[in-house]
Amino acid sequence: MMKKICVVGSLNMDLVVIADRFPQPGETLSGKEFHTFPGGKGGNQAVAAGRLQADVRMVGKVGDDIYGKQLILNLQKNGVKADGVFVDSGVSTGIAVIEVDGAGENQIVIVAGANGKLDSRFIDEQFDAMLEYDIFLFQLEIPLETVVYAIKKLKEYGKTIILDPAPARLLPDEIFNYLDYITPNEMEITMLTGKKIRTADDAREAGDWLRRKGVGTVILKMGKNGAYLISDQEFSLIPGFTVNAIDTTGAGDSFNAGFGVSLARGNGLWESVRFANAVGALSTTAKGAQNAMPDWEQVMSFINAEVTRR
Ligand code: ADP
């Protein structure tokens, strides 16, 4: 039987302005293009899981504005149950204003908006509905105390917890005891453990550091190289897939969704990291975060083609 996935986290609308150059303070400049893209790490992971045919629910908050409506619609369009997304009338939807200049450099301002209002009371209100789910995906774009509160409470019911510790920040020791899986990239694991990852030994030591703190299994995302799997049973680098990467935005979110979905289908750890590598790789093959996130058939035929080639 397929297990059910619940994502608890952020929903953002990315507002992207393309111009030849950035304006000076006080200057008004004519830009060239404007685009809006659904984003936020929570929303990205939920959409990626939805495309992979998971039974997935999003728990989060948006504001009572046009972006909030669009984000909810986008979740539903991608097969995500959105009745756990609350429309908070006192605040804006979370947004990121992204300016891109002619050289492709960017400047970003993020306003957490409704994401910042996700408090423990909201978790309590949602909790009964959440208990119908098995595997929980968290990230760090909602208040940290809410993440700790929710994870601790879910653990009391024996739920499976996957934390993507992104964006990078320090975490209180307490949280590690509640994590079945943590999925940092190189920068995030360095932030958490103080250890730079130059060699396989570094990866093992940083992974062991987190496991000593109480984490079950560490999955260290290594970009095109794939990911390390560090558990009590095993230490291995599970190689990534070779693709023509165009934009790696959202690769980590796609990876996490792929990992969760594969676990939900009852696959083992090695196979699930392999599957996550495929989802992450495919997500880099076009511009944008959600734009290139693959569906189930795409991932399966991609993995099968890779197996035949060898
Ligand atoms: P983040 O996006 O969080 O910085 P990574 O860059 O490590 O994390 O990417 C997450 C995962 O996506 C990787 O572990 C890998 O599976 C896949 N991935 C990322 N970049 C590439 C790439 N250029 N080629 C193939 N796979 C990639």
Coordinates of C-alpha atoms and ligand atoms in Angstrom, one line a residue:
M1 CA 0.0 0.0 0.0
M2 CA 1.2 3.5 -0.8
K3 CA 2.0 5.7 2.2
K4 CA 0.7 9.2 2.3
I5 CA 2.8 12.3 2.2
C6 CA 2.3 15.6 4.0
V7 CA 4.4 18.7 3.3
V8 CA 4.4 21.4 6.0
G9 CA 6.1 24.6 4.8
S10 CA 6.3 27.7 2.8
L11 CA 4.3 28.9 -0.3
N12 CA 5.7 31.8 -2.2
M13 CA 5.1 33.6 -5.5
D14 CA 8.3 34.5 -7.2
L15 CA 8.0 37.9 -9.0
V16 CA 10.8 38.0 -11.6
V17 CA 11.9 41.2 -13.3
I18 CA 14.4 41.1 -16.1
A19 CA 16.3 44.3 -17.0
D20 CA 19.7 45.2 -18.6
R21 CA 21.0 46.3 -15.3
F22 CA 20.0 46.9 -11.7
P23 CA 18.6 50.4 -10.8
Q24 CA 20.6 52.7 -8.6
P25 CA 19.0 53.9 -5.3
G26 CA 16.3 56.4 -6.3
E27 CA 16.5 55.5 -10.0
T28 CA 13.5 54.4 -12.1
L29 CA 14.4 52.0 -14.9
S30 CA 12.5 50.3 -17.7
G31 CA 12.7 46.6 -17.4
K32 CA 12.4 44.1 -20.3
E33 CA 10.2 41.3 -18.9
F34 CA 8.1 40.3 -15.9
H35 CA 7.1 36.8 -14.9
T36 CA 5.4 35.2 -11.9
F37 CA 6.4 31.6 -10.8
P38 CA 4.9 29.6 -7.9
G39 CA 7.6 28.7 -5.5
G40 CA 8.6 28.4 -1.8
K41 CA 10.4 25.2 -0.8
G42 CA 7.2 23.8 0.7
G43 CA 5.1 24.4 -2.3
N44 CA 7.9 23.1 -4.6
Q45 CA 8.2 19.8 -2.7
A46 CA 4.5 19.3 -2.7
V47 CA 4.1 20.0 -6.4
A48 CA 7.0 17.7 -7.2
A49 CA 5.4 14.9 -5.1
G50 CA 2.1 15.5 -6.8
R51 CA 3.6 15.1 -10.2
L52 CA 5.0 11.8 -9.1
Q53 CA 1.5 10.6 -8.3
A54 CA 1.9 10.7 -4.6
D55 CA -1.1 11.0 -2.3
V56 CA 0.1 14.4 -0.9
R57 CA -1.3 17.2 1.2
M58 CA 0.1 20.7 1.7
V59 CA -0.1 22.4 5.1
G60 CA 0.7 26.1 5.0
K61 CA -0.6 29.6 4.8
V62 CA -1.2 32.2 2.1
G63 CA -2.5 35.7 2.3
D64 CA -6.0 36.9 1.1
D65 CA -4.7 38.1 -2.3
I66 CA -4.4 37.1 -5.9
Y67 CA -1.1 35.3 -5.4
G68 CA -2.5 33.1 -2.6
K69 CA -5.4 32.1 -4.9
Q70 CA -2.9 31.3 -7.7
L71 CA -0.7 29.2 -5.4
I72 CA -3.6 27.1 -4.2
L73 CA -4.8 26.5 -7.7
N74 CA -1.3 25.6 -8.8
L75 CA -1.2 23.0 -6.0
Q76 CA -4.5 21.5 -7.0
K77 CA -3.5 21.5 -10.7
N78 CA -0.5 19.3 -9.8
G79 CA -2.5 16.8 -7.8
V80 CA -1.8 18.2 -4.3
K81 CA -4.6 18.4 -1.7
A82 CA -4.7 22.0 -0.6
D83 CA -7.4 22.0 2.1
G84 CA -4.6 22.3 4.7
V85 CA -3.6 25.7 3.2
F86 CA -5.2 28.5 5.2
V87 CA -6.0 31.9 3.8
D88 CA -4.9 34.4 6.4
S89 CA -6.6 37.7 5.8
G90 CA -4.3 39.9 7.9
V91 CA -1.2 39.4 5.8
S92 CA 0.2 39.2 2.3
T93 CA 1.1 35.9 0.6
G94 CA 4.8 35.1 0.8
I95 CA 6.7 36.6 -2.2
A96 CA 10.2 36.9 -3.5
V97 CA 11.0 39.8 -5.7
I98 CA 13.8 38.7 -8.0
E99 CA 15.6 41.1 -10.3
V100 CA 17.8 39.6 -13.0
D101 CA 20.3 41.8 -14.9
G102 CA 21.8 41.3 -18.4
A103 CA 24.7 39.3 -17.0
G104 CA 22.3 36.9 -15.3
E105 CA 23.2 38.1 -11.8
N106 CA 20.2 38.4 -9.4
Q107 CA 19.1 40.5 -6.4
I108 CA 16.4 39.0 -4.3
V109 CA 14.1 40.4 -1.6
I110 CA 11.9 37.9 0.2
V111 CA 8.9 38.8 2.3
A112 CA 7.7 35.8 4.4
G113 CA 4.2 37.2 4.7
A114 CA 1.7 34.4 5.6
N115 CA 4.6 31.9 5.9
G116 CA 5.8 33.8 9.0
K117 CA 2.3 33.3 10.6
L118 CA 2.5 29.6 10.6
D119 CA 2.5 29.1 14.4
S120 CA 2.0 26.1 16.8
R121 CA -1.6 27.0 17.2
F122 CA -2.1 26.4 13.5
I123 CA -0.3 23.1 13.7
D124 CA -2.7 22.1 16.5
E125 CA -5.7 23.1 14.4
Q126 CA -4.4 21.0 11.5
F127 CA -3.1 18.1 13.6
D128 CA -6.0 15.6 13.3
A129 CA -6.0 15.9 9.6
M130 CA -2.2 15.5 9.5
L131 CA -2.4 12.3 11.5
E132 CA -3.9 10.6 8.4
Y133 CA -0.5 11.0 6.7
D134 CA 2.6 8.9 7.2
I135 CA 5.7 10.7 5.8
F136 CA 6.2 14.4 6.6
L137 CA 8.4 16.8 4.6
F138 CA 9.7 19.9 6.4
Q139 CA 12.0 22.8 5.3
L140 CA 13.1 26.0 7.1
E141 CA 11.1 28.7 5.5
I142 CA 8.5 28.8 8.2
P143 CA 9.2 29.8 11.8
L144 CA 11.8 27.4 13.3
E145 CA 9.9 27.0 16.6
T146 CA 6.8 25.8 14.6
V147 CA 9.0 23.2 12.8
V148 CA 10.4 22.0 16.1
Y149 CA 6.9 21.9 17.7
A150 CA 5.3 20.1 14.8
I151 CA 8.0 17.5 14.4
K152 CA 8.2 16.7 18.1
K153 CA 4.4 16.2 18.2
L154 CA 4.4 14.1 15.0
K155 CA 7.2 11.9 16.4
E156 CA 5.0 11.1 19.4
Y157 CA 2.7 9.3 16.9
G158 CA 5.6 7.5 15.2
K159 CA 5.4 9.5 12.0
T160 CA 8.3 9.5 9.5
I161 CA 10.1 12.9 9.4
I162 CA 12.3 14.2 6.6
L163 CA 13.9 17.6 7.2
D164 CA 15.5 19.6 4.4
P165 CA 17.6 22.1 6.4
A166 CA 17.2 24.8 3.8
P167 CA 17.8 27.7 3.7
A168 CA 21.0 27.1 5.7
R169 CA 20.9 28.0 9.4
L170 CA 21.9 26.7 12.8
L171 CA 19.5 24.4 14.5
P172 CA 18.8 23.7 18.2
D173 CA 20.2 20.3 19.3
E174 CA 16.7 19.2 20.4
I175 CA 15.4 18.9 16.8
F176 CA 17.9 16.2 15.7
N177 CA 16.3 13.6 18.0
Y178 CA 13.1 13.9 16.1
L179 CA 14.5 13.4 12.6
D180 CA 14.4 10.1 10.7
Y181 CA 16.1 11.8 7.7
I182 CA 18.0 15.0 7.2
T183 CA 18.9 16.1 3.6
P184 CA 21.4 18.9 3.7
N185 CA 23.5 20.0 0.7
E186 CA 27.2 20.7 1.2
M187 CA 26.7 24.3 2.3
E188 CA 23.9 23.4 4.8
I189 CA 25.8 20.5 6.4
T190 CA 28.8 22.8 6.8
M191 CA 26.6 25.3 8.6
L192 CA 25.1 22.6 10.8
T193 CA 28.3 20.8 11.7
G194 CA 31.1 23.3 11.1
K195 CA 32.7 20.8 8.8
K196 CA 33.8 21.6 5.2
I197 CA 33.1 18.8 2.7
R198 CA 36.2 18.2 0.6
T199 CA 36.6 14.4 0.8
A200 CA 34.5 11.3 1.4
D201 CA 35.9 11.2 4.9
D202 CA 34.6 14.8 5.6
A203 CA 31.2 13.6 4.4
R204 CA 31.3 10.6 6.7
E205 CA 32.4 12.7 9.7
A206 CA 29.8 15.4 9.2
G207 CA 27.2 12.7 8.7
D208 CA 28.3 10.9 11.9
W209 CA 28.2 14.2 13.8
L210 CA 24.5 14.6 12.9
R211 CA 23.8 10.9 13.7
R212 CA 25.4 11.3 17.1
K213 CA 23.1 14.3 17.7
G214 CA 20.2 11.9 17.1
V215 CA 19.4 11.9 13.4
G216 CA 18.5 8.5 12.0
T217 CA 19.9 8.7 8.5
V218 CA 21.8 11.6 6.8
I219 CA 21.4 12.1 3.0
L220 CA 24.0 14.6 1.8
K221 CA 23.1 16.2 -1.5
M222 CA 26.2 16.7 -3.7
G223 CA 24.8 18.4 -6.8
K224 CA 25.7 16.6 -10.0
N225 CA 27.7 14.0 -8.1
G226 CA 24.5 12.6 -6.5
A227 CA 24.2 12.1 -2.8
Y228 CA 25.9 10.4 0.2
L229 CA 23.8 8.0 2.2
I230 CA 25.0 7.8 5.8
S231 CA 23.2 5.5 8.1
D232 CA 24.1 3.0 10.8
Q233 CA 24.2 0.3 8.1
E234 CA 25.9 2.1 5.3
F235 CA 28.1 4.8 4.0
S236 CA 28.0 5.3 0.2
L237 CA 28.0 7.9 -2.5
I238 CA 25.0 7.1 -4.7
P239 CA 26.0 8.6 -8.1
G240 CA 23.9 11.3 -9.8
F241 CA 22.6 11.1 -13.4
T242 CA 24.3 13.0 -16.2
V243 CA 22.1 15.6 -17.7
N244 CA 22.4 18.8 -19.6
A245 CA 21.7 21.1 -16.6
I246 CA 20.2 24.4 -17.5
D247 CA 18.9 25.7 -14.1
T248 CA 19.4 24.0 -10.8
T249 CA 16.8 26.1 -9.0
G250 CA 14.5 23.6 -7.2
A251 CA 16.8 20.6 -7.6
G252 CA 17.0 20.1 -3.9
D253 CA 13.2 20.3 -3.5
S254 CA 12.7 17.9 -6.4
F255 CA 15.2 15.5 -4.8
N256 CA 13.4 15.6 -1.4
A257 CA 10.0 15.0 -3.0
G258 CA 11.5 12.1 -5.0
F259 CA 13.0 10.6 -1.9
G260 CA 9.7 10.8 0.1
V261 CA 7.7 9.4 -2.8
S262 CA 10.0 6.5 -3.2
L263 CA 9.9 5.7 0.5
A264 CA 6.1 6.0 0.4
R265 CA 6.1 3.3 -2.3
G266 CA 7.9 1.0 0.0
N267 CA 11.3 1.1 -1.6
G268 CA 14.6 0.8 0.3
L269 CA 17.0 3.6 1.1
W270 CA 19.5 3.1 -1.6
E271 CA 16.8 2.8 -4.3
S272 CA 15.0 5.9 -2.9
V273 CA 18.2 8.0 -3.1
R274 CA 18.8 6.8 -6.6
F275 CA 15.2 7.7 -7.5
A276 CA 15.7 11.1 -5.8
N277 CA 18.8 11.7 -7.9
A278 CA 16.9 11.1 -11.0
V279 CA 14.1 13.5 -10.0
G280 CA 16.7 16.1 -9.0
A281 CA 18.6 15.7 -12.3
L282 CA 15.5 16.0 -14.5
S283 CA 14.4 19.1 -12.7
T284 CA 17.6 20.9 -13.8
T285 CA 17.0 20.4 -17.5
A286 CA 14.8 23.5 -18.0
K287 CA 14.5 27.0 -16.5
G288 CA 12.6 27.6 -13.3
A289 CA 11.9 25.5 -10.1
Q290 CA 8.6 23.8 -10.8
N291 CA 8.7 24.1 -14.6
A292 CA 11.0 21.1 -15.2
M293 CA 9.8 18.9 -12.3
P294 CA 9.1 15.5 -13.9
D295 CA 6.1 13.2 -13.6
W296 CA 6.3 9.6 -12.7
E297 CA 6.5 8.2 -16.3
Q298 CA 9.4 10.6 -17.1
V299 CA 11.4 9.5 -14.1
M300 CA 10.8 5.8 -14.8
S301 CA 11.7 6.0 -18.5
F302 CA 14.8 8.1 -17.6
I303 CA 16.0 5.6 -15.0
N304 CA 15.3 2.6 -17.3
A305 CA 17.1 4.3 -20.3
E306 CA 20.1 4.8 -18.0
V307 CA 20.1 1.1 -17.0
T308 CA 20.0 -0.1 -20.6
R309 CA 22.8 2.2 -21.6
R310 CA 25.2 0.4 -19.1
Ligands
ADP1 P1 20.4 22.1 -3.6 O1 19.5 22.3 -4.8 O2 19.7 21.9 -2.3 O3 21.6 23.0 -3.6 P2 22.0 20.1 -4.9 O4 22.6 21.1 -5.8 O5 23.0 19.1 -4.3 O6 21.1 20.6 -3.8 O7 21.0 19.3 -5.8 C1 20.1 18.3 -5.2 C2 20.1 17.0 -6.0 O8 19.7 17.3 -7.4 C3 21.5 16.4 -6.2 O9 21.7 15.6 -5.0 C4 21.3 15.6 -7.5 O10 20.6 14.4 -7.2 C5 20.5 16.5 -8.3 N1 21.3 17.5 -9.1 C6 21.5 18.8 -8.8 N2 22.3 19.3 -9.8 C7 22.5 18.3 -10.7 C8 23.2 18.3 -12.0 N3 23.9 19.3 -12.5 N4 23.2 17.1 -12.7 C9 22.6 16.0 -12.2 N5 21.9 16.0 -11.0 C10 21.8 17.2 -10.3

